[in-house]
Tab-separated table of C-alpha atoms and ligand atoms in Angstrom:
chain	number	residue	atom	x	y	z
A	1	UNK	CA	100.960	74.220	171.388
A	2	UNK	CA	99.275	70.918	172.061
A	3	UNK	CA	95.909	69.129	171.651
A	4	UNK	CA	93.560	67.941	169.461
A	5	UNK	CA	92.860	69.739	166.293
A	6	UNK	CA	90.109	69.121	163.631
A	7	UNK	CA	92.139	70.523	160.460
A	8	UNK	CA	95.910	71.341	160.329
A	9	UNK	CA	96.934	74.046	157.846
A	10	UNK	CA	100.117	73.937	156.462
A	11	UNK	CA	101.700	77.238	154.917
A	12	UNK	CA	99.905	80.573	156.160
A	13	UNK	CA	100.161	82.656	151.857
A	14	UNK	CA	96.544	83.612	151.004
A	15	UNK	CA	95.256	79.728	150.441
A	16	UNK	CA	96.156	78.692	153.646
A	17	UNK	CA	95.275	81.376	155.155
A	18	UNK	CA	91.762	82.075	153.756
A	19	UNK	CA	90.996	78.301	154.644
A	20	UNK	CA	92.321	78.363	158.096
A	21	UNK	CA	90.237	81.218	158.824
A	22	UNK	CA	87.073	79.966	157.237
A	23	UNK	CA	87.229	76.181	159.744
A	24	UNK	CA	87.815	78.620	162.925
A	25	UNK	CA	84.913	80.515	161.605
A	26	UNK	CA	82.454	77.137	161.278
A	27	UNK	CA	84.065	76.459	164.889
A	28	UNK	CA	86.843	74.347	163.764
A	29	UNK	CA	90.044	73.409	165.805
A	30	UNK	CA	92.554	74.558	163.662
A	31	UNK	CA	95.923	75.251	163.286
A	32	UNK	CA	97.649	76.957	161.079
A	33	UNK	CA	101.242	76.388	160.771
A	34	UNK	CA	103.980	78.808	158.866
A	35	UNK	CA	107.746	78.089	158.324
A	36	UNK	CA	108.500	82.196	158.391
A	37	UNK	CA	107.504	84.738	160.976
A	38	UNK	CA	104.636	86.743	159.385
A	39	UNK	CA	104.406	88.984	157.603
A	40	UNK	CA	107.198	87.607	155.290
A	41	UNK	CA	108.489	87.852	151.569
A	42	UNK	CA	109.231	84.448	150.749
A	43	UNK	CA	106.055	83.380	149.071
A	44	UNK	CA	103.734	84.038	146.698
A	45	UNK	CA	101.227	86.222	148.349
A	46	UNK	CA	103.865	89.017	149.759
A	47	UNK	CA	103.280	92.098	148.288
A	48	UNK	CA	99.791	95.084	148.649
A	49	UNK	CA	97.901	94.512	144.945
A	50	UNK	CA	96.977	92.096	143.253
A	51	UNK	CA	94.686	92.223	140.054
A	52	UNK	CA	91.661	90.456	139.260
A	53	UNK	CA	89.337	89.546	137.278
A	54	UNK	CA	85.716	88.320	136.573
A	55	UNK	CA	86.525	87.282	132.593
A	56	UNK	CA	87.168	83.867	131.684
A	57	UNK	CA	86.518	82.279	128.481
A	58	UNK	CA	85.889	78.813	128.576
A	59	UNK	CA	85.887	78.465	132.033
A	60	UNK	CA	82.539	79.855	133.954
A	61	UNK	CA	83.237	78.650	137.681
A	62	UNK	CA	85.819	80.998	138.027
A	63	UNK	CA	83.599	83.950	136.774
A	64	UNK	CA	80.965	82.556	139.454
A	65	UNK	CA	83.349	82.508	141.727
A	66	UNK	CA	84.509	85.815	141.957
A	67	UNK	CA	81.346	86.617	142.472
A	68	UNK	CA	81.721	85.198	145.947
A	69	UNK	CA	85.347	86.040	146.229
A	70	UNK	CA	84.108	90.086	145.859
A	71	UNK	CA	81.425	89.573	148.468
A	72	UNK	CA	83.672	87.705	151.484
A	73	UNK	CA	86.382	90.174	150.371
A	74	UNK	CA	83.868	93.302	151.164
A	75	UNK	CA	82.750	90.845	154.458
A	76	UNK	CA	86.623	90.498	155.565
A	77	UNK	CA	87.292	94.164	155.176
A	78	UNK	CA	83.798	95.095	157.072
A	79	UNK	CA	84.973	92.803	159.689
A	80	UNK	CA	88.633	93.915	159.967
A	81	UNK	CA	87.115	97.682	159.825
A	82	UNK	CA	84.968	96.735	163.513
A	83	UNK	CA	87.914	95.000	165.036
A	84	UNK	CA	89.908	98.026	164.671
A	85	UNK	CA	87.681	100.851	164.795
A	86	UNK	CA	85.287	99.656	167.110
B	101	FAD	C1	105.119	88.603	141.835
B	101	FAD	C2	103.746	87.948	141.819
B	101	FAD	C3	102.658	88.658	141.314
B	101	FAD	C4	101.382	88.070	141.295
B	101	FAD	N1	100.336	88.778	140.820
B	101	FAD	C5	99.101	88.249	140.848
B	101	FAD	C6	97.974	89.012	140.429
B	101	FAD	O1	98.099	90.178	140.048
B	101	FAD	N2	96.750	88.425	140.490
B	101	FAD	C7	96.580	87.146	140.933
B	101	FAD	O2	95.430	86.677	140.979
B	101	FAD	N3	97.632	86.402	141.338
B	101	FAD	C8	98.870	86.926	141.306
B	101	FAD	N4	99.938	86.176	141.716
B	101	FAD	C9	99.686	84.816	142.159
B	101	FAD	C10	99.183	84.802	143.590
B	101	FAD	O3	99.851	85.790	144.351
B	101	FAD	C11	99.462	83.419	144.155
B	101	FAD	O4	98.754	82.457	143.371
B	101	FAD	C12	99.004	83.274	145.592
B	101	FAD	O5	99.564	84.278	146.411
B	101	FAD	C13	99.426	81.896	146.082
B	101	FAD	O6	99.091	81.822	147.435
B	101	FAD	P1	99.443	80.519	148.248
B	101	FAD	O7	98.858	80.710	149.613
B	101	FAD	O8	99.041	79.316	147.464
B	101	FAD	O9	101.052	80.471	148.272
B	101	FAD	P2	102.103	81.334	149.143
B	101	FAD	O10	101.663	82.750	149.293
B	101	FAD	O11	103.429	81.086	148.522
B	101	FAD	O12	102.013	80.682	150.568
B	101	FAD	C14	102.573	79.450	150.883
B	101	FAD	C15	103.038	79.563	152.328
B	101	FAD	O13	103.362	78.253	152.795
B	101	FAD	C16	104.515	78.341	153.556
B	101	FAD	N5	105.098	77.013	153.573
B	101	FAD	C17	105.520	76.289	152.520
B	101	FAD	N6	105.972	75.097	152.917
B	101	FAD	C18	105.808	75.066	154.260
B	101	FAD	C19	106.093	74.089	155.253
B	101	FAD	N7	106.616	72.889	154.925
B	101	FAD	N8	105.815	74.381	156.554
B	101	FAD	C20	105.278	75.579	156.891
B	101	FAD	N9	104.984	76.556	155.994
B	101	FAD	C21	105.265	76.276	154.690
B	101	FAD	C22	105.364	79.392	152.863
B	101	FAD	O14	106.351	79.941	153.710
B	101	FAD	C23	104.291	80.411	152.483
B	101	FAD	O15	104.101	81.394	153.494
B	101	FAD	C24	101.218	86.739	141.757
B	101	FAD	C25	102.317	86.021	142.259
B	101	FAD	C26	103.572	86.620	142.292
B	101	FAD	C27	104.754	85.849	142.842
């Protein structure tokens, strides 16, 4: 491991993650560093479900957000789908 990176990500759960892979998308340097071998149970994002949802009271950026979330979730999956079923 050496050279010069443009971002360093600290802690590979779902944040980390999610925003390392987004910079090496845009053609970032990054690295992405975890304390435990993956996959692991020791944080918050072990585990296969999770549930969500696009209500929020008071708040509306969240509700927008999903939005989004749903669409690069379907985009992730598509993209997972070619690289292993090509
Ligand atoms: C039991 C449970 C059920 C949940 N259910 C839901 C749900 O239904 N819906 C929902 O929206 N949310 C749910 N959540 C919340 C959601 O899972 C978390 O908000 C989310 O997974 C947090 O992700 P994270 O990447 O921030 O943290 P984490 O997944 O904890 O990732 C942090 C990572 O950083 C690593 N790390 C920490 N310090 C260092 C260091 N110094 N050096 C290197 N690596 C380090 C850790 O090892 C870990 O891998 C649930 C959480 C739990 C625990």
């Amino acid at each position: 491991m050496s050279g010069i990176y443009d971002t360093i990500v600290v802690g590979a759960g779902i944040e980390g993650s999610s925003t390392a892979y987004y910079l090496a998308k845009q053609g970032q340097k990054t690295l992405l560093f975890e304390q435990f071998p993956l996959p692991h149970n020791r944080g918050s994002s072990h585990g296969q479900s999770r549930i969500t949802r696009k209500a929020y009271g008071s708040q509306e950026h969240y509700a927008v957000m999903m939005n989004e979330a749903f669409q690069l979730w379907e985009q992730l999956e598509r993209e997972k789908t070619q690289e292993c079923y090509p």
